[in-house]
Amino acid sequence: MSSPDPNADPPILIVPGLYNSGPDHWQSHWERALPGAERVDQVDWERPALGDWAISLAEAVRSRPGAILVAHSLGCALVCHLAQVTGGRGVRGALLVAPADVNREGPAGRLLIGFSPIPRPRLPFPSLVVASRDDPYVAIERAEAFARGWGSRFVDLGRAGHINVDSGHGAWPRGRLLLNELIRATASPTARA
């Protein structure tokens, strides 16, 4: 079996968080706009179970080797759990946007308990964490600490909410530029070593 061409456009796997990403969310815009992009579907978007979600993501990665994972919120924690179990096999890189702090209090925090604690070891593939200073689901300091632990490049968007529809991020063109930077960075042989 031949390995994927590092110069070809990699497959893009969209990894939404809790409740999925609606039609106006930037992930949905990207899924429609990017050739070959595919959403990782979950059986139950409202009651996330780490085992079930990880199986769905692992199957998607297996069918799309060399994929760039584009995760939002709880999807970021899912990517980190999968990397810990699989060693990152089949993943070329990950864009991790607004990583949800799965250890927080409150009703949403209780829904995420199965994803806690969030893995903190260095990710086995290149990654970029994008966070906001006023995200209600993760403090900027926590997001930056996640990025350091994961060995990710960190981008502080300033006051950008949860980087979703509610915070005015429709198609999110700046995010597409960050994705393109990540794709270019993962094309170099040293990035994949």
mmCIF file of C-alpha atoms in Angstrom:
data_model
loop_
_atom_site.group_PDB
_atom_site.id
_atom_site.type_symbol
_atom_site.label_atom_id
_atom_site.label_comp_id
_atom_site.label_asym_id
_atom_site.label_seq_id
_atom_site.Cartn_x
_atom_site.Cartn_y
_atom_site.Cartn_z
ATOM 1 C CA MET A 1 0.000 0.000 0.000
ATOM 2 C CA SER A 2 1.479 3.371 -0.994
ATOM 3 C CA SER A 3 1.556 6.330 1.359
ATOM 4 C CA PRO A 4 -0.435 9.456 0.574
ATOM 5 C CA ASP A 5 1.280 12.078 -1.592
ATOM 6 C CA PRO A 6 2.460 14.802 0.843
ATOM 7 C CA ASN A 7 1.936 17.448 -1.862
ATOM 8 C CA ALA A 8 -1.687 16.479 -2.576
ATOM 9 C CA ASP A 9 -4.512 18.200 -0.727
ATOM 10 C CA PRO A 10 -5.080 16.095 2.371
ATOM 11 C CA PRO A 11 -8.507 14.793 3.300
ATOM 12 C CA ILE A 12 -10.237 17.082 5.806
ATOM 13 C CA LEU A 13 -12.240 15.545 8.639
ATOM 14 C CA ILE A 14 -14.591 17.973 10.410
ATOM 15 C CA VAL A 15 -14.854 17.032 14.114
ATOM 16 C CA PRO A 16 -17.704 18.965 15.793
ATOM 17 C CA GLY A 17 -18.279 19.175 19.511
ATOM 18 C CA LEU A 18 -21.332 18.798 21.720
ATOM 19 C CA TYR A 19 -24.652 19.221 19.843
ATOM 20 C CA ASN A 20 -22.863 19.113 16.438
ATOM 21 C CA SER A 21 -22.309 22.230 14.324
ATOM 22 C CA GLY A 22 -25.376 23.779 12.711
ATOM 23 C CA PRO A 23 -25.662 24.868 9.064
ATOM 24 C CA ASP A 24 -24.280 28.374 9.724
ATOM 25 C CA HIS A 25 -21.293 27.220 11.815
ATOM 26 C CA TRP A 26 -17.884 27.694 10.172
ATOM 27 C CA GLN A 27 -17.342 23.918 10.253
ATOM 28 C CA SER A 28 -20.461 23.436 8.109
ATOM 29 C CA HIS A 29 -19.371 26.202 5.724
ATOM 30 C CA TRP A 30 -15.985 24.514 5.370
ATOM 31 C CA GLU A 31 -17.526 21.086 4.871
ATOM 32 C CA ARG A 32 -19.507 22.479 1.932
ATOM 33 C CA ALA A 33 -16.619 24.547 0.510
ATOM 34 C CA LEU A 34 -13.578 22.288 0.852
ATOM 35 C CA PRO A 35 -13.256 19.543 -1.759
ATOM 36 C CA GLY A 36 -13.368 16.156 -0.104
ATOM 37 C CA ALA A 37 -14.151 17.487 3.381
ATOM 38 C CA GLU A 38 -16.244 15.128 5.460
ATOM 39 C CA ARG A 39 -17.960 15.474 8.841
ATOM 40 C CA VAL A 40 -17.334 12.818 11.483
ATOM 41 C CA ASP A 41 -20.851 11.831 12.516
ATOM 42 C CA GLN A 42 -21.782 10.760 16.026
ATOM 43 C CA VAL A 43 -24.714 8.585 17.085
ATOM 44 C CA ASP A 44 -25.759 10.909 19.913
ATOM 45 C CA TRP A 45 -24.692 14.553 19.714
ATOM 46 C CA GLU A 46 -26.512 15.479 22.946
ATOM 47 C CA ARG A 47 -25.141 12.815 25.286
ATOM 48 C CA PRO A 48 -21.511 12.329 24.289
ATOM 49 C CA ALA A 49 -19.872 9.032 25.191
ATOM 50 C CA LEU A 50 -16.109 9.026 24.726
ATOM 51 C CA GLY A 51 -15.944 5.389 23.598
ATOM 52 C CA ASP A 52 -18.628 5.794 20.925
ATOM 53 C CA TRP A 53 -17.272 9.129 19.716
ATOM 54 C CA ALA A 54 -13.699 7.795 19.565
ATOM 55 C CA ILE A 55 -14.800 4.786 17.507
ATOM 56 C CA SER A 56 -16.538 7.097 15.004
ATOM 57 C CA LEU A 57 -13.435 9.260 14.699
ATOM 58 C CA ALA A 58 -11.086 6.259 14.448
ATOM 59 C CA GLU A 59 -13.196 4.765 11.648
ATOM 60 C CA ALA A 60 -13.209 8.091 9.784
ATOM 61 C CA VAL A 61 -9.409 8.396 10.086
ATOM 62 C CA ARG A 62 -8.969 4.784 8.943
ATOM 63 C CA SER A 63 -11.040 5.488 5.825
ATOM 64 C CA ARG A 64 -9.266 8.821 5.141
ATOM 65 C CA PRO A 65 -5.550 8.258 5.916
ATOM 66 C CA GLY A 66 -3.404 11.359 6.033
ATOM 67 C CA ALA A 67 -6.343 13.490 7.180
ATOM 68 C CA ILE A 68 -6.204 16.920 8.738
ATOM 69 C CA LEU A 69 -8.641 16.983 11.663
ATOM 70 C CA VAL A 70 -10.594 20.230 12.075
ATOM 71 C CA ALA A 71 -12.019 20.093 15.586
ATOM 72 C CA HIS A 72 -14.149 22.516 17.582
ATOM 73 C CA SER A 73 -14.866 22.586 21.324
ATOM 74 C CA LEU A 74 -15.422 19.033 22.660
ATOM 75 C CA GLY A 75 -14.092 17.727 19.336
ATOM 76 C CA CYS A 76 -10.640 18.948 20.436
ATOM 77 C CA ALA A 77 -10.724 16.726 23.530
ATOM 78 C CA LEU A 78 -11.865 13.838 21.330
ATOM 79 C CA VAL A 79 -8.885 14.308 18.996
ATOM 80 C CA CYS A 80 -6.499 14.266 21.980
ATOM 81 C CA HIS A 81 -8.054 11.110 23.428
ATOM 82 C CA LEU A 82 -7.812 9.375 20.048
ATOM 83 C CA ALA A 83 -4.160 10.432 19.641
ATOM 84 C CA GLN A 84 -3.356 8.962 23.043
ATOM 85 C CA VAL A 85 -4.903 5.611 22.104
ATOM 86 C CA THR A 86 -3.734 5.309 18.484
ATOM 87 C CA GLY A 87 -0.453 7.211 18.571
ATOM 88 C CA GLY A 88 -1.878 9.474 15.876
ATOM 89 C CA ARG A 89 -1.831 6.824 13.136
ATOM 90 C CA GLY A 90 -3.424 8.168 9.966
ATOM 91 C CA VAL A 91 -3.562 11.802 11.146
ATOM 92 C CA ARG A 92 -1.464 14.368 9.292
ATOM 93 C CA GLY A 93 -2.309 17.306 11.555
ATOM 94 C CA ALA A 94 -5.043 18.974 13.603
ATOM 95 C CA LEU A 95 -6.623 22.398 13.839
ATOM 96 C CA LEU A 96 -8.043 22.588 17.381
ATOM 97 C CA VAL A 97 -10.432 25.513 17.773
ATOM 98 C CA ALA A 98 -11.902 26.700 21.104
ATOM 99 C CA PRO A 99 -10.958 23.537 23.043
ATOM 100 C CA ALA A 100 -13.642 22.955 25.675
ATOM 101 C CA ASP A 101 -12.397 22.605 29.235
ATOM 102 C CA VAL A 102 -13.974 19.259 30.080
ATOM 103 C CA ASN A 103 -13.186 19.734 33.782
ATOM 104 C CA ARG A 104 -15.457 22.766 34.286
ATOM 105 C CA GLU A 105 -18.453 22.968 36.600
ATOM 106 C CA GLY A 106 -22.107 23.367 35.626
ATOM 107 C CA PRO A 107 -24.619 21.464 33.464
ATOM 108 C CA ALA A 108 -22.482 21.387 30.307
ATOM 109 C CA GLY A 109 -19.493 20.309 32.393
ATOM 110 C CA ARG A 110 -21.450 17.322 33.719
ATOM 111 C CA LEU A 111 -22.203 16.235 30.146
ATOM 112 C CA LEU A 112 -18.472 16.196 29.395
ATOM 113 C CA ILE A 113 -17.328 14.229 32.437
ATOM 114 C CA GLY A 114 -16.590 11.131 30.345
ATOM 115 C CA PHE A 115 -13.972 13.137 28.425
ATOM 116 C CA SER A 116 -12.187 14.204 31.622
ATOM 117 C CA PRO A 117 -9.345 14.535 32.262
ATOM 118 C CA ILE A 118 -8.305 15.959 28.929
ATOM 119 C CA PRO A 119 -5.075 14.281 27.770
ATOM 120 C CA ARG A 120 -2.093 16.628 28.054
ATOM 121 C CA PRO A 121 0.821 14.725 26.424
ATOM 122 C CA ARG A 122 2.426 16.099 23.269
ATOM 123 C CA LEU A 123 0.383 15.250 20.181
ATOM 124 C CA PRO A 124 2.132 12.926 17.696
ATOM 125 C CA PHE A 125 1.251 15.192 14.746
ATOM 126 C CA PRO A 126 1.519 18.935 14.016
ATOM 127 C CA SER A 127 -1.288 20.975 15.523
ATOM 128 C CA LEU A 128 -2.574 24.480 15.947
ATOM 129 C CA VAL A 129 -4.765 25.632 18.854
ATOM 130 C CA VAL A 130 -6.972 28.677 18.284
ATOM 131 C CA ALA A 131 -8.592 30.239 21.353
ATOM 132 C CA SER A 132 -10.418 33.326 22.531
ATOM 133 C CA ARG A 133 -10.033 35.572 25.581
ATOM 134 C CA ASP A 134 -13.769 35.525 26.367
ATOM 135 C CA ASP A 135 -14.717 31.943 25.557
ATOM 136 C CA PRO A 136 -17.279 30.845 28.178
ATOM 137 C CA TYR A 137 -16.115 27.227 27.874
ATOM 138 C CA VAL A 138 -12.375 27.623 28.442
ATOM 139 C CA ALA A 139 -10.211 30.276 30.059
ATOM 140 C CA ILE A 140 -7.509 31.582 27.728
ATOM 141 C CA GLU A 141 -4.837 30.469 30.224
ATOM 142 C CA ARG A 142 -6.180 26.885 30.137
ATOM 143 C CA ALA A 143 -6.306 26.885 26.338
ATOM 144 C CA GLU A 144 -2.722 28.124 26.202
ATOM 145 C CA ALA A 145 -1.655 25.459 28.721
ATOM 146 C CA PHE A 146 -3.343 22.800 26.570
ATOM 147 C CA ALA A 147 -1.430 24.081 23.533
ATOM 148 C CA ARG A 148 1.899 23.955 25.397
ATOM 149 C CA GLY A 149 1.254 20.400 26.582
ATOM 150 C CA TRP A 150 0.179 19.252 23.134
ATOM 151 C CA GLY A 151 3.174 20.923 21.468
ATOM 152 C CA SER A 152 0.768 23.033 19.395
ATOM 153 C CA ARG A 153 1.252 26.432 17.881
ATOM 154 C CA PHE A 154 -1.087 28.802 19.758
ATOM 155 C CA VAL A 155 -3.208 31.575 18.228
ATOM 156 C CA ASP A 156 -5.016 34.052 20.512
ATOM 157 C CA LEU A 157 -7.960 35.542 18.593
ATOM 158 C CA GLY A 158 -8.632 38.170 21.248
ATOM 159 C CA ARG A 159 -12.275 38.569 22.255
ATOM 160 C CA ALA A 160 -13.950 36.096 19.881
ATOM 161 C CA GLY A 161 -16.353 34.184 22.148
ATOM 162 C CA HIS A 162 -16.592 30.446 21.525
ATOM 163 C CA ILE A 163 -15.577 30.973 17.878
ATOM 164 C CA ASN A 164 -18.978 29.866 16.657
ATOM 165 C CA VAL A 165 -22.143 31.317 15.098
ATOM 166 C CA ASP A 166 -23.174 33.058 18.346
ATOM 167 C CA SER A 167 -19.893 34.997 18.334
ATOM 168 C CA GLY A 168 -20.258 36.040 14.688
ATOM 169 C CA HIS A 169 -18.084 33.395 13.054
ATOM 170 C CA GLY A 170 -19.968 32.292 9.964
ATOM 171 C CA ALA A 171 -17.631 31.086 7.210
ATOM 172 C CA TRP A 172 -14.653 32.386 9.270
ATOM 173 C CA PRO A 173 -12.151 33.263 6.507
ATOM 174 C CA ARG A 174 -9.295 33.835 8.975
ATOM 175 C CA GLY A 175 -9.735 30.251 10.146
ATOM 176 C CA ARG A 176 -9.376 29.040 6.560
ATOM 177 C CA LEU A 177 -6.057 30.910 6.349
ATOM 178 C CA LEU A 178 -4.908 29.163 9.541
ATOM 179 C CA LEU A 179 -5.994 25.807 8.109
ATOM 180 C CA ASN A 180 -4.024 26.503 4.937
ATOM 181 C CA GLU A 181 -0.941 27.374 7.022
ATOM 182 C CA LEU A 182 -1.284 24.073 8.883
ATOM 183 C CA ILE A 183 -1.676 22.117 5.642
ATOM 184 C CA ARG A 184 1.474 23.733 4.225
ATOM 185 C CA ALA A 185 3.381 23.071 7.460
ATOM 186 C CA THR A 186 2.403 19.390 7.471
ATOM 187 C CA ALA A 187 3.542 18.954 3.862
ATOM 188 C CA SER A 188 7.212 19.284 4.849
ATOM 189 C CA PRO A 189 9.057 16.025 5.648
ATOM 190 C CA THR A 190 10.301 17.404 8.999
ATOM 191 C CA ALA A 191 6.723 18.104 10.149
ATOM 192 C CA ARG A 192 5.769 14.459 9.698
ATOM 193 C CA ALA A 193 8.905 12.969 11.246
#
